[in-house]
Tab-separated table of C-alpha atoms and ligand atoms in Angstrom:
chain	number	residue	atom	x	y	z
V	126	MET	CA	0.277	-0.249	0.319
V	127	ILE	CA	1.616	3.888	-0.940
V	128	LEU	CA	-0.558	6.084	0.747
V	129	SER	CA	-0.156	9.724	-1.240
V	130	PRO	CA	-1.222	12.661	1.407
V	131	SER	CA	-3.235	16.069	0.045
V	132	LEU	CA	-1.328	18.940	0.659
V	133	LEU	CA	-4.761	20.387	0.228
V	134	SER	CA	-5.059	19.861	4.110
V	135	SER	CA	-1.690	21.302	4.680
V	136	ASP	CA	-0.595	24.584	5.967
V	137	PHE	CA	0.345	25.691	3.187
V	138	GLY	CA	1.784	28.439	4.537
V	139	ARG	CA	4.624	26.316	5.406
V	140	LEU	CA	4.444	23.856	2.447
V	141	ALA	CA	8.403	23.336	1.935
V	142	ASP	CA	8.511	22.476	6.252
V	143	GLU	CA	5.285	20.578	5.061
V	144	LEU	CA	7.449	18.377	2.466
V	145	ALA	CA	9.965	17.688	4.383
V	146	ALA	CA	8.046	16.534	7.144
V	147	LEU	CA	6.703	13.617	4.768
V	148	GLU	CA	9.940	12.742	3.995
V	149	GLN	CA	11.226	12.883	7.888
V	150	ALA	CA	8.025	10.956	8.746
V	151	GLY	CA	8.980	7.816	5.221
V	152	LEU	CA	6.149	8.398	3.481
V	153	ASP	CA	7.537	8.200	-0.403
V	154	TRP	CA	4.463	10.438	-2.248
V	155	VAL	CA	3.314	13.459	-1.895
V	156	HIS	CA	-0.999	13.841	-3.800
V	157	TRP	CA	-0.501	17.573	-5.449
V	158	ASP	CA	-4.753	18.754	-6.283
V	159	VAL	CA	-4.243	21.311	-8.919
V	160	MET	CA	-8.514	23.313	-8.737
V	161	ASP	CA	-9.612	25.312	-11.317
V	162	GLY	CA	-12.225	26.789	-10.702
V	163	LEU	CA	-13.823	25.724	-13.556
V	164	PHE	CA	-13.938	21.954	-13.710
V	165	VAL	CA	-14.399	22.693	-10.024
V	166	PRO	CA	-15.786	25.487	-8.362
V	167	ASN	CA	-12.300	25.885	-5.703
V	168	ILE	CA	-9.006	27.240	-7.216
V	169	THR	CA	-5.711	26.156	-5.621
V	170	PHE	CA	-1.965	26.774	-6.613
V	171	GLY	CA	0.094	25.706	-9.955
V	172	PRO	CA	3.156	25.128	-12.243
V	173	PRO	CA	4.970	27.834	-10.715
V	174	VAL	CA	4.328	26.509	-6.908
V	175	ILE	CA	5.464	22.961	-7.491
V	176	LYS	CA	7.798	23.990	-9.303
V	177	ALA	CA	9.785	26.095	-6.084
V	178	LEU	CA	8.722	23.366	-3.548
V	179	ARG	CA	10.707	20.369	-6.576
V	180	GLY	CA	14.104	21.552	-5.946
V	181	ARG	CA	13.171	21.148	-2.320
V	182	SER	CA	11.312	17.328	-1.586
V	183	LYS	CA	12.887	14.079	-3.294
V	184	LEU	CA	8.679	12.950	-2.683
V	185	PHE	CA	7.717	11.648	-5.539
V	186	PHE	CA	5.193	14.062	-6.944
V	187	ASP	CA	2.164	12.358	-7.952
V	188	VAL	CA	-0.342	15.654	-9.741
V	189	HIS	CA	-3.972	15.566	-9.983
V	190	LEU	CA	-5.170	17.998	-12.337
V	191	MET	CA	-8.478	18.969	-11.485
V	192	ILE	CA	-8.785	21.651	-14.520
V	193	GLU	CA	-10.651	22.067	-18.100
V	194	ARG	CA	-8.405	21.265	-20.545
V	195	PRO	CA	-5.151	19.997	-19.543
V	196	GLU	CA	-3.510	19.858	-23.006
V	197	ARG	CA	-2.801	23.685	-22.857
V	198	TYR	CA	-0.322	22.746	-19.209
V	199	LEU	CA	1.106	19.404	-19.602
V	200	HIS	CA	4.607	20.535	-20.110
V	201	GLU	CA	4.366	23.135	-17.586
V	202	PHE	CA	3.749	20.745	-15.103
V	203	THR	CA	5.558	18.171	-16.286
V	204	ASP	CA	8.998	21.548	-16.639
V	205	ALA	CA	7.591	21.593	-12.428
V	206	GLY	CA	9.258	18.578	-11.815
V	207	ALA	CA	5.312	16.014	-11.386
V	208	ASP	CA	6.387	12.171	-11.959
V	209	LEU	CA	2.738	11.357	-12.517
V	210	VAL	CA	0.000	13.409	-13.893
V	211	CYS	CA	-3.391	12.428	-13.290
V	212	VAL	CA	-6.146	14.463	-15.993
V	213	HIS	CA	-9.699	14.144	-15.547
V	214	ALA	CA	-11.579	12.169	-18.779
V	215	GLU	CA	-14.554	14.886	-17.993
V	216	ALA	CA	-11.866	17.574	-18.760
V	217	THR	CA	-11.067	16.634	-22.249
V	218	ALA	CA	-12.507	15.669	-25.607
V	219	HIS	CA	-9.345	14.056	-26.210
V	220	LEU	CA	-7.525	11.865	-23.256
V	221	GLU	CA	-5.918	9.105	-24.863
V	222	ARG	CA	-4.193	11.834	-26.919
V	223	VAL	CA	-2.950	13.908	-23.521
V	224	VAL	CA	-2.553	9.950	-22.450
V	225	ALA	CA	0.543	10.063	-25.162
V	226	GLU	CA	1.271	13.527	-24.437
V	227	ILE	CA	2.354	12.861	-20.821
V	228	ALA	CA	4.537	9.777	-21.595
V	229	ARG	CA	6.431	11.950	-23.911
V	230	LEU	CA	7.073	14.864	-21.855
V	231	GLY	CA	8.091	12.007	-19.727
V	232	ALA	CA	6.334	11.222	-17.167
V	233	LYS	CA	4.021	9.280	-15.562
V	234	PRO	CA	0.269	9.410	-17.098
V	235	ALA	CA	-2.906	8.576	-14.802
V	236	VAL	CA	-6.080	8.888	-15.233
V	237	ALA	CA	-8.861	10.502	-12.672
V	238	LEU	CA	-12.707	9.474	-13.159
V	239	ASN	CA	-15.003	10.843	-10.851
V	240	PRO	CA	-17.496	9.183	-9.050
V	241	ALA	CA	-20.589	9.427	-11.655
V	242	THR	CA	-18.028	8.498	-14.447
V	243	PRO	CA	-17.947	4.781	-15.790
V	244	LEU	CA	-15.011	2.792	-15.997
V	245	GLU	CA	-15.348	1.882	-19.754
V	246	MET	CA	-13.751	5.330	-20.125
V	247	VAL	CA	-10.319	4.220	-19.908
V	248	ASP	CA	-11.397	0.137	-21.014
V	249	TYR	CA	-9.469	1.160	-24.099
V	250	LEU	CA	-5.827	3.220	-22.547
V	251	LEU	CA	-5.219	0.943	-19.537
V	252	PRO	CA	-2.679	-0.218	-21.235
V	253	GLN	CA	0.023	2.958	-21.433
V	254	LEU	CA	-1.456	4.323	-17.407
V	255	HIS	CA	0.495	3.597	-14.760
V	256	MET	CA	-2.596	4.857	-12.476
V	257	VAL	CA	-6.030	5.251	-13.217
V	258	LEU	CA	-7.622	7.222	-9.995
V	259	VAL	CA	-11.153	6.315	-8.761
V	260	MET	CA	-12.802	9.800	-7.186
V	261	SER	CA	-14.533	9.083	-3.742
V	262	VAL	CA	-15.995	12.414	-3.505
V	263	ASN	CA	-17.220	14.434	-5.974
V	264	PRO	CA	-14.111	16.597	-5.901
V	265	GLY	CA	-13.061	20.247	-5.246
V	266	PHE	CA	-12.530	20.054	-1.125
V	267	GLY	CA	-11.536	17.930	1.375
V	268	GLY	CA	-13.272	16.379	4.154
V	269	GLN	CA	-16.093	14.956	2.289
V	270	SER	CA	-17.324	11.857	3.403
V	271	PHE	CA	-16.409	8.516	0.480
V	272	ILE	CA	-19.557	7.411	-1.188
V	273	PRO	CA	-19.533	4.058	-0.495
V	274	PHE	CA	-20.390	2.447	-4.139
V	275	SER	CA	-17.009	3.786	-5.086
V	276	MET	CA	-15.784	0.587	-3.437
V	277	ASP	CA	-17.394	-1.634	-5.553
V	278	LYS	CA	-15.834	0.946	-8.303
V	279	ILE	CA	-12.609	-0.734	-7.184
V	280	ARG	CA	-12.794	-3.928	-6.889
V	281	GLU	CA	-13.747	-4.438	-10.864
V	282	LEU	CA	-10.955	-1.965	-11.545
V	283	LYS	CA	-9.297	-4.191	-9.717
V	284	ARG	CA	-10.832	-7.712	-12.219
V	285	ARG	CA	-10.361	-5.802	-15.406
V	286	ILE	CA	-6.478	-4.916	-14.716
V	287	ARG	CA	-6.087	-8.181	-14.200
V	288	ALA	CA	-8.018	-9.962	-16.345
V	289	ARG	CA	-5.677	-8.236	-19.306
V	290	GLY	CA	-2.616	-9.389	-16.841
V	291	LEU	CA	-1.943	-5.167	-16.496
V	292	SER	CA	-0.086	-4.113	-13.680
V	293	THR	CA	-1.606	-0.445	-14.197
V	294	LEU	CA	-1.857	0.807	-10.444
V	295	VAL	CA	-5.200	1.423	-8.672
V	296	GLN	CA	-6.056	4.738	-6.585
V	297	VAL	CA	-8.501	6.337	-4.486
V	298	ASP	CA	-9.041	9.881	-3.424
V	299	GLY	CA	-11.840	11.205	-1.019
V	300	GLY	CA	-12.769	10.360	2.276
V	301	VAL	CA	-10.261	7.736	3.074
V	302	CYS	CA	-9.667	7.225	6.438
V	303	LEU	CA	-8.013	4.696	9.127
V	304	GLU	CA	-11.684	3.207	9.384
V	305	ASN	CA	-12.347	2.482	5.415
V	306	CYS	CA	-8.062	1.950	4.439
V	307	ARG	CA	-8.151	-1.721	5.442
V	308	GLU	CA	-11.252	-2.156	3.285
V	309	LEU	CA	-9.913	-0.831	0.497
V	310	VAL	CA	-6.778	-2.203	0.070
V	311	GLU	CA	-8.650	-5.897	0.234
V	312	ALA	CA	-11.053	-4.143	-2.405
V	313	GLY	CA	-7.458	-3.441	-5.228
V	314	ALA	CA	-6.897	0.070	-3.922
V	315	ASP	CA	-2.598	0.245	-4.651
V	316	VAL	CA	-2.278	3.625	-3.600
V	317	LEU	CA	-4.278	5.561	-0.970
V	318	VAL	CA	-4.914	9.559	-0.986
V	319	SER	CA	-5.020	10.706	2.465
V	320	GLY	CA	-5.960	15.216	3.169
V	321	SER	CA	-8.333	15.847	6.411
V	322	ALA	CA	-8.063	12.340	8.289
V	323	PHE	CA	-3.934	12.449	7.521
V	324	PHE	CA	-2.885	16.215	9.046
V	325	SER	CA	-5.470	16.293	11.200
V	326	ARG	CA	-3.135	14.530	13.516
V	327	PRO	CA	0.163	14.219	13.422
V	328	PRO	CA	2.650	13.729	13.801
V	329	TYR	CA	3.265	12.485	11.154
V	330	GLY	CA	4.932	9.665	11.613
V	331	GLU	CA	3.071	8.322	14.176
V	332	ARG	CA	-0.006	9.317	11.341
V	333	TYR	CA	1.813	6.853	8.073
V	334	ALA	CA	2.568	4.459	10.909
V	335	ALA	CA	-1.766	3.716	11.692
V	336	PHE	CA	-2.391	3.780	8.039
V	337	ARG	CA	-0.292	1.741	7.414
V	338	GLU	CA	-1.395	-0.875	10.750
V	339	ALA	CA	-5.446	-0.394	9.938
V	340	ALA	CA	-4.126	-0.875	5.792
V	341	GLU	CA	-2.622	-4.409	7.262
V	342	ALA	CA	-4.282	-5.687	10.207
K	668	DX5	C1	-10.979	16.317	-3.070
K	668	DX5	C2	-9.088	16.421	-3.916
K	668	DX5	C3	-8.653	15.098	-2.640
K	668	DX5	C4	-8.874	15.836	-0.907
K	668	DX5	C5	-8.873	14.532	-0.702
K	668	DX5	O1	-11.089	16.974	-4.716
K	668	DX5	O2	-8.686	15.359	-5.384
K	668	DX5	O3	-7.495	14.953	-3.424
K	668	DX5	O4	-7.799	16.153	-0.723
K	668	DX5	O5	-9.300	14.732	1.193
K	668	DX5	P1	-9.894	13.923	2.173
K	668	DX5	O6	-9.025	12.872	2.176
K	668	DX5	O7	-9.807	14.833	3.347
K	668	DX5	O8	-11.168	14.052	1.256
K	669	ZN	ZN1	-7.244	14.636	-5.344
């Protein structure tokens, strides 16, 4: 199980310190929620902020783009140092082209699906994808409740990946907490994103241990 803490719930005034603390706590990934105020109602940060922090951190930068027509900014995000770029299937009319372009730019391509978006949106693309992100809340804000049908969606996605002999990772984002992480991992989630449930209880080393223990119990 990989835990990717969502910086959306961190202290934006101390991002460099937050990244250092995550690294110190033994985490490998960090999740950046980029919001444009169009695809989702909220606005966060963009390529210049990610670029400024890239030099300060060795963490794997897992960049979740909640922006309309992500094709306009792919180069900016890979240039900023994103290791993985995840675009929403609902945000572009040319998903295959966007995925191929991310790979061409040297980052790992991933696609996110909103709760109501069917898995069929990524069926043809699975061999090209490093990861599929199953949104278990409607994107835009931290601290929302897990939508229960997401569990079946994760199970079915994992089944399709295995049936085709692929190694595409399954990520879940939204309402992940100590209480549901074991069931999520059993259903097939490889990467858990956690914002509020992770950052609300420092120190991060202990929080990370609690997640690992809960997921593997
Ligand atoms: C929601 C974001 C999530 C968010 C999760 O739009 O994509 O990454 O930070 O926050 P929690 O874990 O609090 O639901
Ligand atoms: Zn996210």
